[in-house]
XYZ file of C-alpha atoms in Angstrom:
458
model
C -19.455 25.756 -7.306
C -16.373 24.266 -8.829
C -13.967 26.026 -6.552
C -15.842 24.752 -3.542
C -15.649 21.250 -4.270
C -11.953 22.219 -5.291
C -11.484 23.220 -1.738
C -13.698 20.606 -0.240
C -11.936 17.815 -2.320
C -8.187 18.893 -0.631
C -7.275 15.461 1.275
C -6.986 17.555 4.726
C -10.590 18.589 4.129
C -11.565 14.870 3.253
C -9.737 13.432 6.398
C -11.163 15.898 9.007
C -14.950 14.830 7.719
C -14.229 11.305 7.493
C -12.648 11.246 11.390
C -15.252 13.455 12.547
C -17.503 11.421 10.865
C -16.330 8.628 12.593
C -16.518 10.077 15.852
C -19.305 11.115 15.562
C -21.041 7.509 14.738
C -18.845 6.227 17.725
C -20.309 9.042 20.228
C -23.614 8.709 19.355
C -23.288 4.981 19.654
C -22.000 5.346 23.307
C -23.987 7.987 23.813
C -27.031 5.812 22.512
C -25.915 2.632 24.480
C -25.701 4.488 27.592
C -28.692 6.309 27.463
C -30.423 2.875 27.073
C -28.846 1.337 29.862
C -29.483 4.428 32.004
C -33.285 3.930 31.026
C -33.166 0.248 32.032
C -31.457 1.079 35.370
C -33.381 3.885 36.704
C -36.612 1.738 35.024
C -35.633 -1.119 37.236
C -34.833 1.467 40.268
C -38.154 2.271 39.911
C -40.178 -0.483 39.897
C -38.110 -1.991 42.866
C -39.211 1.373 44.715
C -42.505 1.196 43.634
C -42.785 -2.437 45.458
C -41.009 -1.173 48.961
C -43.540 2.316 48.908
C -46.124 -0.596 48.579
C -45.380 -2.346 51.363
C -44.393 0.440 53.654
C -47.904 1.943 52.934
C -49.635 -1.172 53.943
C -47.373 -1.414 57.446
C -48.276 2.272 57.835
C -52.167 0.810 57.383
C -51.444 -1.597 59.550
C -49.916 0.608 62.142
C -53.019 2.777 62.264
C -55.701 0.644 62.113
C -56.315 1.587 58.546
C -57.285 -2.292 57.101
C -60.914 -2.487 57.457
C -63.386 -0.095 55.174
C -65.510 1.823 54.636
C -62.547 4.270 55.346
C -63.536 7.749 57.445
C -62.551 10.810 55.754
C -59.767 11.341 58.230
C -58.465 8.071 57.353
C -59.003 8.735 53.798
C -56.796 11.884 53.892
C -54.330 10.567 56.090
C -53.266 7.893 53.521
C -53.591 10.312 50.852
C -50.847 12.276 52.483
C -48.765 9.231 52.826
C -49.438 8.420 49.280
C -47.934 11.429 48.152
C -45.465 11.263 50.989
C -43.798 7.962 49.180
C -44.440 9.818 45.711
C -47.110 7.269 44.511
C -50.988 7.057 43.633
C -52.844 4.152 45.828
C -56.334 2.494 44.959
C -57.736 0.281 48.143
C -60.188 -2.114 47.357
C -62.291 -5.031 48.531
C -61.561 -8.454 48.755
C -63.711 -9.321 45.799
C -62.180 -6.215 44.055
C -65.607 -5.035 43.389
C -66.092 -1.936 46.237
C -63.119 1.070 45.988
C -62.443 2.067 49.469
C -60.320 4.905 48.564
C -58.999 6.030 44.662
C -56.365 9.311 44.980
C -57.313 9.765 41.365
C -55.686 6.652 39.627
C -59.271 6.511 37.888
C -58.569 9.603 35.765
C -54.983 8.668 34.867
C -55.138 6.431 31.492
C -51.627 6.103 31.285
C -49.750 4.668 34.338
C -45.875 4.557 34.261
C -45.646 1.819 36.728
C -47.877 0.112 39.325
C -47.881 -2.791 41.747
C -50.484 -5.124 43.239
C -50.642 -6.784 46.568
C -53.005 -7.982 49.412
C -53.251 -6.614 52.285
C -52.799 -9.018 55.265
C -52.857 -8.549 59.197
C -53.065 -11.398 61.508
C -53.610 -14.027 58.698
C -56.445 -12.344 57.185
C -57.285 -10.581 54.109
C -58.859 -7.376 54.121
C -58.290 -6.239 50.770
C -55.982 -5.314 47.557
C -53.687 -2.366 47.469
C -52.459 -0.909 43.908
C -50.221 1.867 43.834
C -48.831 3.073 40.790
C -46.543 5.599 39.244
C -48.239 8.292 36.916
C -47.694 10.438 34.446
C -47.299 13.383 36.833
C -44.916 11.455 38.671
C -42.343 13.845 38.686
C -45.043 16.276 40.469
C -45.194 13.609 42.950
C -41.254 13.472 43.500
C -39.198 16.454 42.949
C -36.196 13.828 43.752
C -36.755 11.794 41.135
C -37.386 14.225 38.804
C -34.450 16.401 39.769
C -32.592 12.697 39.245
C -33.431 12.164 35.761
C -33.161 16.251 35.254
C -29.327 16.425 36.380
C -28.641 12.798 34.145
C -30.020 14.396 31.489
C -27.711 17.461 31.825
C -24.659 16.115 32.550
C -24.809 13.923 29.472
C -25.422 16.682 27.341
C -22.744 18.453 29.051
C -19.990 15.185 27.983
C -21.914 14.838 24.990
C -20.622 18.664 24.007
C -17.355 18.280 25.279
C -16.756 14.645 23.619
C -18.184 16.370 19.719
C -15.101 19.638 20.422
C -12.448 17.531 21.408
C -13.571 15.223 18.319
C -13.264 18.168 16.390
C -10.142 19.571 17.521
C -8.680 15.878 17.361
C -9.878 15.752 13.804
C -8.211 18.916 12.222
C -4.881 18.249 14.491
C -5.076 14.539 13.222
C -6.518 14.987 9.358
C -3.875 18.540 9.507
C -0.590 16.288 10.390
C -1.309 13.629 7.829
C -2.028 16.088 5.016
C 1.045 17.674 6.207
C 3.180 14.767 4.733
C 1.198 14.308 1.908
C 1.770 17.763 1.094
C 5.483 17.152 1.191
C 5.151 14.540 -1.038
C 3.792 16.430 -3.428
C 5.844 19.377 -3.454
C 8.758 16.663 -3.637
C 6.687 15.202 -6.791
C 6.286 18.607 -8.371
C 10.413 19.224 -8.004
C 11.286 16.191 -9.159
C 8.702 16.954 -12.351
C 10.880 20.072 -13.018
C 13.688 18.245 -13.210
C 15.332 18.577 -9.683
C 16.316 14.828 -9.276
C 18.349 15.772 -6.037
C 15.052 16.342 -4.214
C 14.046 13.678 -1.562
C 11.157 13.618 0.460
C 11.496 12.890 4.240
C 10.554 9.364 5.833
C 8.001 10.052 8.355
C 4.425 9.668 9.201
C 2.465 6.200 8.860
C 3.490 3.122 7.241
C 1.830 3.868 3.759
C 3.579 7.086 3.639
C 6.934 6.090 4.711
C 6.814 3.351 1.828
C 5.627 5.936 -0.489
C 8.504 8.428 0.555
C 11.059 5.417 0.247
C 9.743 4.666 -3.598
C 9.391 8.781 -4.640
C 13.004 8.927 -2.824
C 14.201 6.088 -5.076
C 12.050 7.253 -8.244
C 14.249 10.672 -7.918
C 17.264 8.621 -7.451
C 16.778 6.217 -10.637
C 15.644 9.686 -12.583
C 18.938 11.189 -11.399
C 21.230 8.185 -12.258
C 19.235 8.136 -15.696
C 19.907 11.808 -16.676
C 24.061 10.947 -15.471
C 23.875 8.613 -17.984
C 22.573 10.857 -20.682
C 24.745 13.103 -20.202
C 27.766 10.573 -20.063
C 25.878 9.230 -23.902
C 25.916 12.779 -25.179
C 29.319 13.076 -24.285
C 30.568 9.456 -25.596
C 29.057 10.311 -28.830
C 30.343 13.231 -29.335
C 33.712 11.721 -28.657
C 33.090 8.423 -30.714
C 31.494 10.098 -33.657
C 34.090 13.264 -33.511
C 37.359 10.352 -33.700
C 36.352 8.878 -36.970
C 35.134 11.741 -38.595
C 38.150 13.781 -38.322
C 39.635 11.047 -39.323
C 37.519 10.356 -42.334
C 38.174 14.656 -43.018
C 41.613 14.628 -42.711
C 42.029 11.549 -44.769
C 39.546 12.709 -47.842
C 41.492 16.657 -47.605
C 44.713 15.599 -47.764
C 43.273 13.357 -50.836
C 41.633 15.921 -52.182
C 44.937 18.249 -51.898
C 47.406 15.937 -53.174
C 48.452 15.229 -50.090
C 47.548 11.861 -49.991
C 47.595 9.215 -52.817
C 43.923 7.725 -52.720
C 46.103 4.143 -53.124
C 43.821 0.733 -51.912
C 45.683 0.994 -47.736
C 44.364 4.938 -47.879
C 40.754 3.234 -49.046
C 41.063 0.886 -46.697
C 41.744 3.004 -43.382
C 38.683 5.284 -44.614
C 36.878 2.348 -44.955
C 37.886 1.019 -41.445
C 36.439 3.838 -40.100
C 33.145 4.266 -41.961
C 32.715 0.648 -40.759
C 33.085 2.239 -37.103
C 30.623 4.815 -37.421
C 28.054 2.124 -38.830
C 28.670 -0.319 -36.147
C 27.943 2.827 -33.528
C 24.240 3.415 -35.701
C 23.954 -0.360 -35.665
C 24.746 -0.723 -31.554
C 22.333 2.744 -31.016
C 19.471 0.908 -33.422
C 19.661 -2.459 -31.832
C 19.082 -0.953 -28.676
C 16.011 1.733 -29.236
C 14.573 -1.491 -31.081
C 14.959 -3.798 -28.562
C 13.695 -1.559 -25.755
C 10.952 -0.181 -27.829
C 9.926 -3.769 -28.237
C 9.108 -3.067 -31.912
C 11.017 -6.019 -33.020
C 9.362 -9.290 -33.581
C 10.476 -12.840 -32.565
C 10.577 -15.748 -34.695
C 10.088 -18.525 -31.954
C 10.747 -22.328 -33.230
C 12.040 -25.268 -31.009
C 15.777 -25.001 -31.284
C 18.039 -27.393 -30.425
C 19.807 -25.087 -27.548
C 23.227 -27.348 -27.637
C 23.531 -27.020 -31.211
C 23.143 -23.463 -31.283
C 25.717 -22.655 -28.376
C 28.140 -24.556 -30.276
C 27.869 -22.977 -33.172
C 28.599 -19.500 -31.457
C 31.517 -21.538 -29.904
C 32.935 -22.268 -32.725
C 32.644 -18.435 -34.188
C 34.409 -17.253 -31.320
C 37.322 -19.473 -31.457
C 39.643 -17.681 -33.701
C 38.839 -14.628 -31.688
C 39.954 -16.151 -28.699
C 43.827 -17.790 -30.235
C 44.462 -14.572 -30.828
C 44.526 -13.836 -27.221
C 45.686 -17.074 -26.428
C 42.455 -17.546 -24.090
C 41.599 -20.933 -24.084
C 37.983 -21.470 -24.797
C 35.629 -24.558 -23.275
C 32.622 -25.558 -24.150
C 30.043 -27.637 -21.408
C 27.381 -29.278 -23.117
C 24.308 -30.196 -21.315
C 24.038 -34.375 -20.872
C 21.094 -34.433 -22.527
C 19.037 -33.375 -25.735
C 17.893 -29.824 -24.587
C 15.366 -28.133 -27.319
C 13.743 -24.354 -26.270
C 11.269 -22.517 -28.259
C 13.395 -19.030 -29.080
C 14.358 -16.725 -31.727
C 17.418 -18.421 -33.432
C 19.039 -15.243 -34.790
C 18.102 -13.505 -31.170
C 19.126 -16.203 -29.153
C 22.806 -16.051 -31.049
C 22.812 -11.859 -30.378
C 22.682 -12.729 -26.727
C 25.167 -15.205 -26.355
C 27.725 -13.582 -28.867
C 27.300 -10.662 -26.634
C 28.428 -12.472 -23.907
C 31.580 -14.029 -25.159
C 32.011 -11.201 -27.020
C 32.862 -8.955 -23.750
C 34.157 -11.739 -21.529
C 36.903 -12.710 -24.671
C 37.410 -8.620 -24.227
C 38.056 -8.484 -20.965
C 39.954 -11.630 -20.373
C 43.870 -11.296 -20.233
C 46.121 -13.295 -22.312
C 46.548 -16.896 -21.604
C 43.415 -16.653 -19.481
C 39.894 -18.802 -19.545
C 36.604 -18.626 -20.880
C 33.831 -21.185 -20.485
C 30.292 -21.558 -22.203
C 28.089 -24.316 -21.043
C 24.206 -25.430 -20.743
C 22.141 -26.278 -18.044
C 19.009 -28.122 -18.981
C 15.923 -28.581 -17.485
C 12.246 -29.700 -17.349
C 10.889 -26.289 -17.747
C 13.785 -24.046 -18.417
C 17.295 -23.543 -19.938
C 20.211 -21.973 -18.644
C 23.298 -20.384 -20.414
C 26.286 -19.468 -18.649
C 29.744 -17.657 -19.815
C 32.560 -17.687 -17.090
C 35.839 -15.580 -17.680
C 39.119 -15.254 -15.432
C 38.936 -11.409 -16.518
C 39.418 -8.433 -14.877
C 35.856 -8.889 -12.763
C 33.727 -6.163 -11.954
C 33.677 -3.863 -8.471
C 30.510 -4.217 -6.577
C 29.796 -0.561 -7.282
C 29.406 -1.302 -10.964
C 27.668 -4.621 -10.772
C 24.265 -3.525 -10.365
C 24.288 -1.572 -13.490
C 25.822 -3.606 -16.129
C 22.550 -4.303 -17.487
C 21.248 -0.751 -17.652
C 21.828 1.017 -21.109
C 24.340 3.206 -22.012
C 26.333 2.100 -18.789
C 29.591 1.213 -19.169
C 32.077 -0.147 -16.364
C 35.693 0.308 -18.436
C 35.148 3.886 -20.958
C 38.763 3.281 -22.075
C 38.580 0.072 -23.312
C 34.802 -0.011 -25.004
C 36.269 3.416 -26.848
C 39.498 1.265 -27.540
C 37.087 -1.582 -29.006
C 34.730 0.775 -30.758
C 31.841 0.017 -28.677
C 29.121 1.999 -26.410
C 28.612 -1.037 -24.108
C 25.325 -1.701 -25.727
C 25.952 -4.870 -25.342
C 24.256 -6.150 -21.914
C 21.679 -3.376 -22.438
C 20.429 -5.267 -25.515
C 21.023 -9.039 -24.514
C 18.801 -8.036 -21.196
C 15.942 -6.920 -23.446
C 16.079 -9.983 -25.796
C 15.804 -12.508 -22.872
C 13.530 -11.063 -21.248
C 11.563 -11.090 -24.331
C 11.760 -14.498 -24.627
C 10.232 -14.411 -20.713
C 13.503 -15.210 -19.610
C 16.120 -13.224 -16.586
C 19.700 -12.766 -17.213
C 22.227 -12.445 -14.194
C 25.625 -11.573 -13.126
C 28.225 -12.542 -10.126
C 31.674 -10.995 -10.200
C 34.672 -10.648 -8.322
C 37.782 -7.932 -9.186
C 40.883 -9.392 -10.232
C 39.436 -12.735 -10.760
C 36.383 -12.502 -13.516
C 32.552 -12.772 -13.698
C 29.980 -15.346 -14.271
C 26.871 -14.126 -16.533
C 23.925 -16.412 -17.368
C 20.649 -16.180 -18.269
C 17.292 -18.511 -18.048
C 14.589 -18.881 -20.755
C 11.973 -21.023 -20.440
C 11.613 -23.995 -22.498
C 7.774 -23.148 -23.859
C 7.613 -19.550 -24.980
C 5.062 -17.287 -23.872
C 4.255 -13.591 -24.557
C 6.116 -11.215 -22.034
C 2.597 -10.138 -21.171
C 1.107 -13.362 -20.454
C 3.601 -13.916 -18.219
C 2.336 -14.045 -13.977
């Protein structure tokens, strides 16, 4: 039982039944409609024939001399054969409509299809009321008729057949082609589950699937980019833990052997480079807490202009040693934002931080504030080296790094971004970047001015 509905639940199974389905409401429907319109028709034909049999019968009657009754039994058969000869059953009465003149057995039929009254007149005068009817054994009466409604009746089954197996050939073509793609999909799905990111499914069939191809396609693309960049973190581990720790050996052997006096400027380069290493756990922590989300915020309405100036300040010294000259824009009014103090600080060290880094000597570096109603917006500008456009739209994913000479040269994993992205948006905020080569970047980032919870957020 389960392996039926197994095979009964495949989505090429599922689409043949629901289009045959369909067509087959839609066929009976037409088939219905006409079938009642037919009915009206050849209802309507009849009744209209019914009326000119009528009155041919009574201009026969006239013709003879047939008007006046009692009727002879010559007369009697002779319009019994014309009765039958126009396919209908006659009654001939009376003008009162109490004696029957002649009755060709519409007494003993209970059930009349059709019939029609009329009086018979000749010369202004009334000699009596004609019925003639249609009866149940009509089609004994007129083969034509009958053979009529017979060959309808065939020919409709006939379409009827022939509409129900091209419905079902449609349907498997139709419900086969689509399942065809969706197939592909999944076998795409399934190689991109075992790890082959370079699989990509093709664009085709309807509008749902294409989009679906185009996200899969991109999925396997993000998946492959992701597992570049692991390997690119294995590697600059390796290589960033490996240079202080040989150092750190060689250093404590050649101690240890004499080699070395362990004098305070020994210390101190061992030292130097334990500090390193920490700052490398310290980077790699930051980040898996920040995008694990398992830090918590301490939000309280800070003054925003305060704060930024305080970072300023910090980052002066760093920036006369460069000779970079550092500015400072101030919004023109009071701006206060609910935020994380110590977070809020994180992000926009970060920020001067790597455009002080990656300015020249003798270049610029701004830091200013944009206030408004609802939100606030930080900005650091630098005349630095820029970055290409290939590079831009990754210099917020993790472990990406545009220069891998200079963050080894500065001790860094270019954690950085990676971590100042998370911490805005936790605060509900978006951080940005514009940057030309050769002539620096522009980073900012907008908070809003009442926090809310990331997932309260439309």
């Amino acid at each position: 039982m389960k392996k039926w509905f197994s095979s009964v639940n495949r989505i090429q199974v599922i689409l043949f039944l629901a289009l045959f389905g369909v067509s087959l409401f839609l066929t009976s429907l037409v088939d219905s409609t006409y079938q009642f319109n037919a009915n009206q028709l050849f209802t309507a034909y009849q009744q209209d024939l019914l009326n000119v049999n009528a009155y041919k019968l009574i201009d026969d009657m006239r013709a003879q001399n047939i008007l006046q009754g009692p009727l002879t039994d010559k007369q009697a058969q002779w319009l019994t054969r014309r009765a039958r000869l126009y396919g209908v059953q006659m009654r001939y009465e009376d003008v009162n409509r109490t004696t029957v003149w002649i009755d060709t057995n519409v007494a003993s039929e209970p059930a009349p299809l059709k019939q029609f009254s009329t009086e018979v007149i000749a010369n202004g005068k009334t000699y009596g009321y004609l019925t003639v009817m249609y009866l149940a054994n009509f089609s004994e009466l007129d083969n034509q008729g009958a053979q009529y409604q017979n060959e309808l009746l065939l020919r409709t089954r006939i379409a009827y057949i022939a509409v129900l197996c091209l419905s079902v050939i449609s349907s498997y073509l139709l419900a086969k082609l689509l399942s065809k793609h969706t197939a592909k999909l999944t076998e795409v799905a399934m190689a991109i589950r075992m790890g082959n990111w370079s699989s990509r499914a093709p664009v085709r069939g309807p509008l749902e699937l294409k989009q679906l191809s185009v996200t899969l396609n991109e999925l396997a693309q993000e998946l492959q980019t992701q597992e570049e960049w692991r390997h690119q973190l294995m590697a600059d581990l390796a290589h960033e833990i490996r240079t202080p720790l040989t150092t750190l050996l060689s250093e404590m052997e050649a101690i240890m052997d004499g080699i070395y006096e362990a004098n305070e400027e020994r210390l101190g380069g061992i030292y130097e480079e334990m500090e390193r290493l920490s700052r490398l756990v310290d980077d790699m922590e930051q980040l898996t807490e920040a995008e694990g989300a398992r830090f918590s915020l301490r939000i309280k309405s800070r003054n925003i202009g305060h704060l930024v100036r305080n970072v300023y300040q910090n980052f002066l010294q760093m920036a006369r040693e460069k000779d970079i000259k550092l500015i400072f824009i101030p919004a023109l009014v009071p701006c206060f934002a609910e935020v994380d103090q110590d977070k809020m600080i994180q992000v926009i060290s970060n920020l001067l931080s790597n455009a002080i880094k990656y300015t020249p000597f003798f270049g610029t570096v701004t830091i200013g504030i944009q206030w408004h109603a609802h939100e606030t917006t930080i900005y650091c500008e630098d005349t630095g080296i820029g970055i290409t456009a290939d590079d831009l739209p990754f210099v917020f994913n993790r472990l990406y790094r545009v220069d891998k000479s200079r963050s080894r040269a500065s001790g860094g994993l270019g954690l950085g971004l990676s971590i100042a992205k998370v911490l805005v948006e936790a605060h509900g905020g978006s951080i940005h970047v514009q940057s030309t080569p050769g002539q620096g970047s522009r980073f900012w980032f907008t908070i809003p001015n009442s926090y809310k919870k990331v997932e309260q957020l439309p």
